[in-house]
Amino acid sequence: MIERPLNVKPDKDRLINLIANMKAGAIKIPVFQRDFVWKPQQMLELFDSILKGYPIGSLLLWSPNAEFKTREYIGPYHVKKTSRDLKYVLDGFQRLSTLFGCLVNPDDYAENEKLIGAKEFNIFYNLSDREFTYIKNNHEKRYYYMPLHRIVDTFEFLDFVKELESNILDKSESTRLIENAKEISKTFYDYEIPFVEIRGGDIKSAVEIFSRINSTGTEISQDFMLSALSYNPDTNFLFSEAITEFLNKLSIYNFENLKRDTVLNCISTSRNKVHFDVKVEDLLKHDLEYLTFTSFEHIEMAVHFLHKHLKVWDVRLLPYPTQLIFIADFFRINKNPSFKNVENLKKWFWITSYSNYFTIYSLSQQRAAYKRFLNFAQGKHEDGILKIVENFESAKFPEKINFTGVRTKTLQLFMINHAYDEMDMDVGERLREVFVASQKERTPGNIILRASSDYEMHSSEKNLHNFVELEDTTTLERFFITPELVYLYRANKIDEFIRLRESIIQSSERKFVRELGINYSGYETLDLY
């Protein structure tokens, strides 16, 4: 095969022509593309943009020197094979899948050529309100709703117009609806989409162009780049798919929503360099498949450690993604850590959480912190902490509890660990919230954090009144509920209950943080009466 020099050509084509080319198999999706992830609202917004004549962004198509394995489905339909020159979609997969899945006639495909459960592509145009929507099949005004494939198919459109005339008895109403149908049909028929076609070259050059000119204005995702650059038609390994499957595996720990970039950063750091100093291309110099799956083992060990020993029962509770990256590297070095190793690692976690460790350090200091941590993992340093200030200081006690800040996440972890201490909780444990006051304000004193198994095991205690009245004193104090608080609760002095409980939580946390060698910032004794 003659190698064609790289050529980049901007062009545009009508929407209906692009759909026809996809149906004929002339435009295909390479297997290293990411999965279809758009939500129904995004799909509706895409068609609304077309209706208003707004641009929906340029596509990036690639005609390479060599053929690549492609996905069998675009949207919910199996696409044909073709002997024509192929164009591969590098940018615009989500948009083209939406357009193709909604605009082609489903009757053109046999049942075995359709994906099961593709209802999100069943979009209609409301001819009366002139908007795109989803409807139920038994809608009483079904003739007011036009399936999208009938908008762009001339014969289907004419048949639909006849159906309107036959079924809408009010002449003025049918005329109005038909005019709206003609308007939307013309809009779609005339709509043009710009694209850039890369001709020739190899995958590396194509990906480089993608990263510079993709229509969304954002950088190409790192795992997609690796999937593309490492793609080999002779192997079934796809980096992006491997991450997806691994994240699904982590769902037993409630870590399925761990960011993909964090997984990649764990893999990068396994090369004994902090992740931001490792270029994606450098990973290709190694056996990426072996490196990926061995890193997955260490990441899962780290997640198991966080879940079991620190009660991080949901990825939303993890204060810093960098903590997971470092801990995964710890288990790369220590696959069978001793009890002392585990206890030291727990202390490292609490210190880095309360001291704003990864917030206050510059990149150069984070490099030094990583080297210090490596020494710690190898048993060459006592605690693995790099101190750039004489005394660490915690952030102030939060007024509200949520999952958006390091300080609030750390407080929740403290509360959970105080309640369940060294209890051996099962994998899959989840966090449950119980509110003291009916207003459900997210103040620390108003929220009781419990384990899902504990909450479900004692069903009578789902009611806060039963929990306070039936549990023994020792159990209640694990949740910062003292006998005095029980008295206030029974007296229906809920505001005093919440304020005193918040003071008790602060006092307990203050003692814990000071034992870590960290100054506790913003502590105040609450004036209750």
Coordinates of C-alpha atoms in Angstrom, one line a residue:
M1 CA 0.0 0.0 0.0
I2 CA 1.3 3.4 -1.0
E3 CA 1.6 5.7 2.0
R4 CA -0.3 8.9 1.4
P5 CA 1.2 12.1 2.9
L6 CA -0.9 13.7 5.6
N7 CA -3.4 16.2 4.3
V8 CA -6.0 18.2 6.2
K9 CA -9.0 19.5 4.3
P10 CA -12.0 21.5 5.7
D11 CA -15.3 20.9 4.1
K12 CA -19.0 20.7 4.8
D13 CA -22.0 18.5 3.8
R14 CA -25.7 18.4 4.3
L15 CA -26.9 16.5 7.4
I16 CA -29.0 14.1 5.3
N17 CA -25.9 13.2 3.2
L18 CA -23.9 12.4 6.3
I19 CA -26.7 10.2 7.6
A20 CA -26.9 8.4 4.2
N21 CA -23.1 7.8 4.2
M22 CA -23.3 6.4 7.7
K23 CA -26.1 4.1 6.7
A24 CA -24.2 2.9 3.7
G25 CA -21.2 2.2 5.9
A26 CA -18.9 4.8 4.4
I27 CA -18.5 6.6 7.8
K28 CA -17.5 4.3 10.7
I29 CA -16.6 4.4 14.3
P30 CA -13.1 3.1 15.2
V31 CA -13.1 0.7 18.2
F32 CA -10.8 2.9 20.2
Q33 CA -13.6 5.5 20.4
R34 CA -15.2 6.1 23.8
D35 CA -18.7 4.7 24.5
F36 CA -21.8 6.6 23.8
V37 CA -22.5 8.6 27.0
W38 CA -24.9 11.4 26.1
K39 CA -28.0 11.8 28.3
P40 CA -31.5 12.4 26.8
Q41 CA -31.3 16.1 27.6
Q42 CA -28.1 16.5 25.6
M43 CA -29.8 14.7 22.7
L44 CA -32.8 17.0 22.8
E45 CA -30.6 20.1 23.0
L46 CA -28.7 19.0 19.9
F47 CA -31.9 18.9 17.8
D48 CA -33.1 22.1 19.3
S49 CA -29.8 23.8 18.1
I50 CA -30.5 22.5 14.6
L51 CA -34.1 23.7 14.7
K52 CA -32.8 27.2 15.6
G53 CA -30.1 27.1 12.9
Y54 CA -27.3 27.1 15.5
P55 CA -24.0 25.4 14.6
I56 CA -23.5 22.1 16.4
G57 CA -19.7 22.0 15.9
S58 CA -17.4 20.7 13.3
L59 CA -16.7 16.9 12.9
L60 CA -13.3 15.4 12.5
L61 CA -13.1 12.5 10.0
W62 CA -10.0 10.5 9.1
S63 CA -9.2 8.6 6.0
P64 CA -6.0 6.7 7.0
N65 CA -3.5 4.7 5.1
A66 CA -4.6 1.5 6.9
E67 CA -7.9 0.1 7.9
F68 CA -8.9 -0.1 11.6
K69 CA -11.4 -2.3 13.4
T70 CA -14.7 -0.5 13.8
R71 CA -17.7 -0.7 16.1
E72 CA -20.6 -2.6 14.7
Y73 CA -23.2 -0.2 16.0
I74 CA -23.9 3.5 15.5
G75 CA -26.6 4.6 17.8
P76 CA -28.9 1.6 18.2
Y77 CA -28.4 0.2 14.8
H78 CA -26.0 -2.2 13.2
V79 CA -24.2 -0.5 10.3
K80 CA -23.4 -2.2 7.0
K81 CA -19.9 -3.1 5.8
T82 CA -18.7 -1.5 2.6
S83 CA -15.9 -1.8 0.1
R84 CA -15.7 1.9 -0.4
D85 CA -13.0 4.0 1.2
L86 CA -13.8 4.5 4.8
K87 CA -13.8 7.6 6.9
Y88 CA -13.4 7.2 10.6
V89 CA -15.0 9.5 13.1
L90 CA -12.4 11.0 15.5
D91 CA -14.5 13.9 16.9
G92 CA -18.3 14.0 16.8
F93 CA -19.1 10.5 17.7
Q94 CA -21.7 11.5 20.3
R95 CA -23.4 13.9 17.9
L96 CA -23.4 11.6 14.9
S97 CA -24.7 8.7 17.0
T98 CA -27.5 10.8 18.2
L99 CA -28.4 12.1 14.7
F100 CA -28.1 8.6 13.1
G101 CA -30.0 6.8 15.9
C102 CA -32.9 9.3 15.7
L103 CA -33.1 10.1 12.0
V104 CA -32.9 6.7 10.3
N105 CA -36.1 4.7 9.8
P106 CA -36.1 1.8 12.3
D107 CA -38.2 -0.2 9.9
D108 CA -35.1 -0.4 7.7
Y109 CA -33.4 -2.7 10.2
A110 CA -34.3 -6.2 11.3
E111 CA -34.8 -6.9 15.0
N112 CA -31.4 -8.6 15.2
E113 CA -29.8 -5.4 13.9
K114 CA -31.1 -3.3 16.7
L115 CA -29.7 -2.8 20.2
I116 CA -32.1 -3.7 23.1
G117 CA -33.2 -0.8 25.3
A118 CA -32.5 2.1 22.9
K119 CA -35.5 4.2 23.9
E120 CA -33.4 7.3 24.3
F121 CA -33.3 7.5 20.5
N122 CA -37.1 7.5 20.2
I123 CA -37.4 11.3 20.0
F124 CA -40.4 13.1 18.5
Y125 CA -41.1 16.6 17.2
N126 CA -44.2 18.2 18.8
L127 CA -45.8 20.0 15.8
S128 CA -48.1 22.0 18.0
D129 CA -45.5 23.4 20.4
R130 CA -42.6 23.2 17.9
E131 CA -40.2 21.4 20.3
F132 CA -38.5 18.0 20.5
T133 CA -39.6 15.6 23.2
Y134 CA -40.1 12.0 24.3
I135 CA -43.7 10.7 24.5
K136 CA -45.5 7.5 25.5
N137 CA -46.8 5.4 22.6
N138 CA -50.4 5.7 23.8
H139 CA -50.4 9.5 23.8
E140 CA -54.0 10.7 23.0
K141 CA -52.7 13.3 20.5
R142 CA -50.2 11.1 18.8
Y143 CA -50.7 12.8 15.4
Y144 CA -49.3 16.0 16.9
Y145 CA -46.0 14.1 17.4
M146 CA -43.8 13.4 14.4
P147 CA -41.1 10.7 14.6
L148 CA -37.8 12.3 13.5
H149 CA -37.1 9.8 10.7
R150 CA -40.2 11.0 9.0
I151 CA -38.8 14.5 8.9
V152 CA -35.9 13.7 6.6
D153 CA -37.4 10.8 4.5
T154 CA -39.4 12.3 1.7
F155 CA -41.8 9.5 1.2
E156 CA -42.3 9.1 5.0
F157 CA -42.9 12.8 5.2
L158 CA -45.6 12.8 2.5
D159 CA -47.3 9.9 4.2
F160 CA -47.3 11.7 7.5
V161 CA -48.8 14.8 6.0
K162 CA -51.6 12.6 4.5
E163 CA -52.2 11.1 7.9
L164 CA -52.5 14.5 9.4
E165 CA -55.1 15.6 6.9
S166 CA -57.1 12.4 7.5
N167 CA -57.0 12.4 11.3
I168 CA -57.1 16.1 12.2
L169 CA -60.7 17.1 11.4
D170 CA -60.2 20.7 12.2
K171 CA -59.0 22.1 8.9
S172 CA -57.2 25.2 10.3
E173 CA -55.5 23.0 12.9
S174 CA -54.3 20.5 10.4
T175 CA -53.1 23.3 8.1
R176 CA -51.1 24.8 11.0
L177 CA -49.5 21.5 11.9
I178 CA -48.7 20.7 8.2
E179 CA -47.0 24.1 7.8
N180 CA -44.9 23.4 11.0
A181 CA -44.0 20.0 9.6
K182 CA -42.9 21.5 6.3
E183 CA -40.8 24.1 8.1
I184 CA -38.9 21.6 10.3
S185 CA -38.4 19.3 7.3
K186 CA -36.9 22.1 5.2
T187 CA -34.7 23.1 8.2
F188 CA -33.3 19.6 8.5
Y189 CA -33.1 19.0 4.7
D190 CA -31.0 22.2 4.2
Y191 CA -28.9 22.0 7.4
E192 CA -25.2 21.7 6.7
I193 CA -22.5 20.4 9.1
P194 CA -18.8 21.4 8.7
F195 CA -16.1 18.8 9.0
V196 CA -12.4 18.5 8.8
E197 CA -11.1 15.4 6.9
I198 CA -7.6 14.1 7.6
R199 CA -6.3 12.1 4.7
G200 CA -3.4 9.8 5.1
G201 CA -0.9 9.8 8.0
D202 CA -0.8 7.5 11.0
I203 CA -2.9 7.4 14.2
K204 CA -0.4 9.4 16.1
S205 CA -0.6 12.3 13.7
A206 CA -4.4 12.1 13.6
V207 CA -4.7 12.2 17.4
E208 CA -2.3 15.1 17.5
I209 CA -4.5 17.0 15.1
F210 CA -7.6 16.0 17.1
S211 CA -6.0 17.3 20.3
R212 CA -5.5 20.7 18.7
I213 CA -8.6 21.4 16.6
N214 CA -11.4 19.3 18.1
S215 CA -14.6 21.2 17.9
T216 CA -15.4 21.3 21.6
G217 CA -12.4 23.4 22.4
T218 CA -11.3 21.0 25.1
E219 CA -8.3 18.7 25.2
I220 CA -8.6 15.1 24.1
S221 CA -9.0 12.8 27.1
Q222 CA -5.9 11.0 28.1
D223 CA -7.4 7.5 28.1
F224 CA -8.8 8.0 24.6
M225 CA -5.4 9.1 23.4
L226 CA -3.8 6.0 24.8
S227 CA -6.4 3.8 23.3
A228 CA -5.9 5.4 19.9
L229 CA -2.1 5.4 20.1
S230 CA -1.7 1.9 21.5
Y231 CA -4.3 0.4 19.2
N232 CA -3.2 -2.8 17.5
P233 CA -5.5 -4.7 15.2
D234 CA -3.9 -8.0 16.2
T235 CA -4.9 -7.7 19.9
N236 CA -8.2 -7.3 21.7
F237 CA -6.8 -4.9 24.3
L238 CA -8.4 -1.5 24.3
F239 CA -7.2 0.8 27.1
S240 CA -10.4 2.8 27.4
E241 CA -12.5 -0.3 27.5
A242 CA -10.2 -1.8 30.2
I243 CA -10.7 1.3 32.4
T244 CA -14.5 1.0 31.9
E245 CA -14.6 -2.6 32.9
F246 CA -12.3 -1.9 35.9
L247 CA -14.5 0.9 37.1
N248 CA -17.5 -1.4 36.9
K249 CA -15.6 -3.9 39.1
L250 CA -15.0 -1.1 41.6
S251 CA -18.7 -0.7 42.0
I252 CA -18.7 -3.2 44.9
Y253 CA -16.8 -0.5 46.8
N254 CA -19.0 2.3 45.5
F255 CA -16.0 3.6 43.5
E256 CA -17.4 3.2 40.0
N257 CA -17.5 6.9 39.6
L258 CA -13.8 7.3 40.2
K259 CA -12.5 9.7 37.5
R260 CA -10.8 8.0 34.6
D261 CA -8.0 10.4 34.7
T262 CA -7.3 9.4 38.3
V263 CA -6.9 5.7 37.1
L264 CA -4.5 6.8 34.4
N265 CA -2.6 8.9 36.9
C266 CA -2.2 5.8 39.1
I267 CA -0.8 3.9 36.1
S268 CA 1.6 6.7 35.3
T269 CA 2.8 7.0 38.9
S270 CA 3.6 3.3 38.9
R271 CA 6.7 4.2 36.9
N272 CA 8.3 5.7 40.0
K273 CA 7.5 9.2 38.9
V274 CA 4.7 11.5 40.1
H275 CA 2.0 11.4 37.5
F276 CA 2.2 14.9 36.2
D277 CA 5.8 14.3 35.2
V278 CA 4.9 11.3 33.0
K279 CA 3.8 12.0 29.4
V280 CA 1.1 9.8 28.0
E281 CA 3.4 8.8 25.1
D282 CA 6.0 7.6 27.5
L283 CA 3.6 4.8 28.7
L284 CA 3.7 3.4 25.1
K285 CA 7.4 2.6 25.6
H286 CA 6.3 -0.1 28.0
D287 CA 3.9 -3.1 27.7
L288 CA 0.8 -1.0 28.3
E289 CA -1.5 -4.0 28.7
Y290 CA 0.7 -5.5 31.4
L291 CA 1.3 -2.1 33.1
T292 CA -2.5 -1.4 33.1
F293 CA -3.7 -4.7 34.6
T294 CA -0.9 -4.8 37.3
S295 CA -1.8 -1.2 38.2
F296 CA -5.5 -2.2 38.4
E297 CA -4.5 -4.7 41.1
H298 CA -2.7 -2.1 43.2
I299 CA -5.6 0.4 42.7
E300 CA -8.1 -2.2 43.9
M301 CA -5.9 -2.9 46.9
A302 CA -5.8 0.8 47.7
V303 CA -9.6 1.1 47.3
H304 CA -10.1 -1.9 49.6
F305 CA -7.8 -0.4 52.2
L306 CA -9.7 2.9 52.1
H307 CA -13.0 1.1 52.4
K308 CA -12.0 -1.3 55.1
H309 CA -9.7 0.7 57.3
L310 CA -10.8 4.3 56.8
K311 CA -14.5 3.8 56.0
V312 CA -14.3 5.6 52.7
W313 CA -17.6 3.9 51.6
D314 CA -18.1 6.1 48.6
V315 CA -15.6 7.7 46.2
R316 CA -17.3 11.0 47.0
L317 CA -15.8 10.8 50.5
L318 CA -12.2 10.6 49.2
P319 CA -10.6 14.0 50.2
Y320 CA -7.9 14.0 47.5
P321 CA -7.6 11.8 44.4
T322 CA -3.8 12.1 44.9
Q323 CA -4.2 10.1 48.1
L324 CA -5.5 7.2 46.1
I325 CA -2.7 7.6 43.6
F326 CA -0.1 7.5 46.4
I327 CA -1.7 4.6 48.3
A328 CA -1.9 2.5 45.1
D329 CA 1.8 3.0 44.7
F330 CA 2.2 1.9 48.4
F331 CA 0.6 -1.4 47.6
R332 CA 2.8 -1.7 44.5
I333 CA 5.7 -1.8 46.8
N334 CA 4.0 -3.5 49.8
K335 CA 1.6 -6.2 48.5
N336 CA 1.4 -7.8 52.0
P337 CA 1.9 -4.9 54.5
S338 CA 2.3 -5.6 58.2
F339 CA -0.1 -4.4 60.8
K340 CA 2.3 -1.6 61.6
N341 CA 2.5 -0.6 57.9
V342 CA -1.3 -0.4 57.7
E343 CA -1.5 1.7 60.9
N344 CA 1.2 4.1 59.6
L345 CA -0.6 4.4 56.3
K346 CA -3.8 5.3 58.1
K347 CA -2.1 8.0 60.0
W348 CA -0.5 9.3 56.8
F349 CA -4.1 9.5 55.3
W350 CA -5.4 11.5 58.3
I351 CA -2.5 13.9 58.4
T352 CA -2.7 14.6 54.6
S353 CA -6.5 15.1 54.9
Y354 CA -6.5 17.5 57.9
S355 CA -3.4 19.5 56.9
N356 CA -4.5 20.5 53.4
Y357 CA -1.4 18.6 52.3
F358 CA -2.0 18.5 48.5
T359 CA -3.5 22.0 48.4
I360 CA -0.7 24.0 50.0
Y361 CA 2.1 22.3 48.1
S362 CA 3.5 23.5 44.8
L363 CA 4.3 21.0 42.0
S364 CA 8.0 20.9 43.0
Q365 CA 7.0 20.2 46.6
Q366 CA 4.6 17.5 45.5
R367 CA 7.5 15.8 43.7
A368 CA 9.5 15.9 47.0
A369 CA 6.4 14.7 48.9
Y370 CA 6.2 11.7 46.5
K371 CA 9.8 10.8 47.0
R372 CA 9.3 11.0 50.7
F373 CA 6.3 8.8 50.4
L374 CA 8.3 6.2 48.3
N375 CA 10.8 6.1 51.1
F376 CA 8.0 5.6 53.6
A377 CA 6.6 2.7 51.5
Q378 CA 10.0 1.1 51.4
G379 CA 10.4 1.5 55.2
K380 CA 13.0 4.2 54.9
H381 CA 10.9 7.0 56.5
E382 CA 8.8 7.0 59.6
D383 CA 5.6 8.7 58.4
G384 CA 6.1 9.7 54.8
I385 CA 5.2 13.3 55.5
L386 CA 7.1 16.2 54.0
K387 CA 6.8 19.2 56.2
I388 CA 7.3 22.6 54.5
V389 CA 5.8 24.5 57.4
E390 CA 6.6 24.3 61.1
N391 CA 3.1 23.4 62.1
F392 CA 0.3 22.1 60.0
E393 CA -3.1 23.6 60.6
S394 CA -6.6 22.3 59.8
A395 CA -9.2 24.3 58.0
K396 CA -12.0 25.7 60.1
F397 CA -14.8 23.5 61.2
P398 CA -17.4 23.4 58.4
E399 CA -20.8 24.9 58.8
K400 CA -22.4 22.5 56.3
I401 CA -21.7 18.9 55.3
N402 CA -21.4 18.0 51.6
F403 CA -19.1 16.2 49.2
T404 CA -17.5 19.2 47.5
G405 CA -14.7 20.1 49.9
V406 CA -11.7 18.4 51.5
R407 CA -12.7 19.6 55.0
T408 CA -16.3 18.5 54.9
K409 CA -15.3 15.1 53.5
T410 CA -12.7 14.6 56.2
L411 CA -15.2 15.6 58.9
Q412 CA -17.6 13.0 57.6
L413 CA -14.9 10.3 57.6
F414 CA -14.0 11.3 61.2
M415 CA -17.7 10.9 62.2
I416 CA -18.0 7.6 60.5
N417 CA -14.8 6.2 61.9
H418 CA -15.8 7.4 65.4
A419 CA -19.1 5.5 65.1
Y420 CA -17.7 2.3 63.7
D421 CA -14.1 2.5 64.9
E422 CA -12.4 -0.9 64.1
M423 CA -15.5 -2.7 63.2
D424 CA -15.0 -5.0 60.2
M425 CA -17.5 -3.8 57.7
D426 CA -18.5 -5.7 54.6
V427 CA -17.4 -4.7 51.1
G428 CA -20.3 -2.8 49.6
E429 CA -21.1 -0.8 52.7
R430 CA -22.8 2.4 52.0
L431 CA -23.3 5.7 53.8
R432 CA -26.8 6.6 55.1
E433 CA -27.8 10.0 56.5
V434 CA -30.4 10.5 59.2
F435 CA -31.5 14.1 60.0
V436 CA -32.4 15.2 63.5
A437 CA -34.6 18.2 62.6
S438 CA -37.3 17.9 59.9
Q439 CA -35.8 20.8 58.0
K440 CA -32.9 18.5 57.0
E441 CA -30.3 21.3 57.1
R442 CA -26.9 19.9 56.4
T443 CA -25.2 21.2 59.6
P444 CA -22.9 18.7 61.3
G445 CA -25.0 18.5 64.4
N446 CA -28.2 17.8 62.4
I447 CA -26.8 14.8 60.5
I448 CA -26.3 11.3 61.9
L449 CA -24.1 9.2 59.6
R450 CA -24.7 5.5 59.7
A451 CA -23.7 2.4 57.7
S452 CA -26.3 1.0 55.4
S453 CA -26.1 -2.5 56.8
D454 CA -26.6 -1.2 60.4
Y455 CA -29.5 1.0 59.2
E456 CA -31.1 -1.9 57.4
M457 CA -30.4 -4.6 60.0
H458 CA -32.4 -2.7 62.6
S459 CA -35.4 -1.6 60.6
S460 CA -37.1 -0.2 63.7
E461 CA -34.3 2.3 64.1
K462 CA -34.9 3.9 60.7
N463 CA -37.1 6.1 62.8
L464 CA -34.9 8.5 64.6
H465 CA -37.1 8.4 67.7
N466 CA -36.8 4.6 68.0
F467 CA -33.0 4.9 67.5
V468 CA -32.6 7.4 70.3
E469 CA -35.0 5.6 72.6
L470 CA -34.0 2.0 72.0
E471 CA -30.3 2.1 71.6
D472 CA -28.0 1.7 74.6
T473 CA -25.8 4.6 75.8
T474 CA -22.6 3.2 74.5
T475 CA -24.0 2.9 71.0
L476 CA -25.5 6.4 71.0
E477 CA -22.2 7.9 72.1
R478 CA -20.5 6.5 69.1
F479 CA -22.8 8.8 67.2
F480 CA -22.1 11.8 69.5
I481 CA -25.4 11.4 71.4
T482 CA -24.8 11.7 75.1
P483 CA -27.4 11.2 77.9
E484 CA -27.8 15.0 78.1
L485 CA -28.7 15.0 74.4
V486 CA -31.2 12.2 74.9
Y487 CA -32.8 14.4 77.6
L488 CA -33.0 17.3 75.2
Y489 CA -34.5 15.1 72.5
R490 CA -37.2 13.8 74.8
A491 CA -37.9 17.4 75.9
N492 CA -38.3 18.3 72.2
K493 CA -35.5 20.9 72.5
I494 CA -34.3 20.0 69.0
D495 CA -32.3 23.3 68.4
E496 CA -30.4 22.8 71.7
F497 CA -29.8 19.2 70.8
I498 CA -28.3 20.1 67.4
R499 CA -26.1 22.9 68.8
L500 CA -24.8 20.8 71.7
R501 CA -24.2 17.8 69.5
E502 CA -22.2 20.0 67.1
S503 CA -20.1 21.2 70.0
I504 CA -19.4 17.6 71.1
I505 CA -18.4 16.6 67.6
Q506 CA -16.0 19.6 67.5
S507 CA -14.5 18.7 70.8
S508 CA -13.9 15.1 69.8
E509 CA -12.4 16.0 66.4
R510 CA -10.2 18.7 68.1
K511 CA -8.7 16.0 70.3
F512 CA -8.1 13.7 67.4
V513 CA -6.5 16.3 65.2
R514 CA -4.2 17.5 67.9
E515 CA -3.0 14.0 68.5
L516 CA -2.0 13.9 64.8
G517 CA 0.3 16.9 65.6
I518 CA -1.9 19.4 63.7
N519 CA -3.2 22.7 65.0
Y520 CA -7.0 22.7 65.1
S521 CA -8.3 25.9 63.5
G522 CA -11.4 27.8 64.4
Y523 CA -12.5 25.9 67.4
E524 CA -15.1 27.6 69.5
T525 CA -17.1 26.5 72.5
L526 CA -20.8 27.0 71.7
D527 CA -22.9 29.1 74.0
L528 CA -25.9 26.9 74.4
Y529 CA -28.2 28.9 76.7

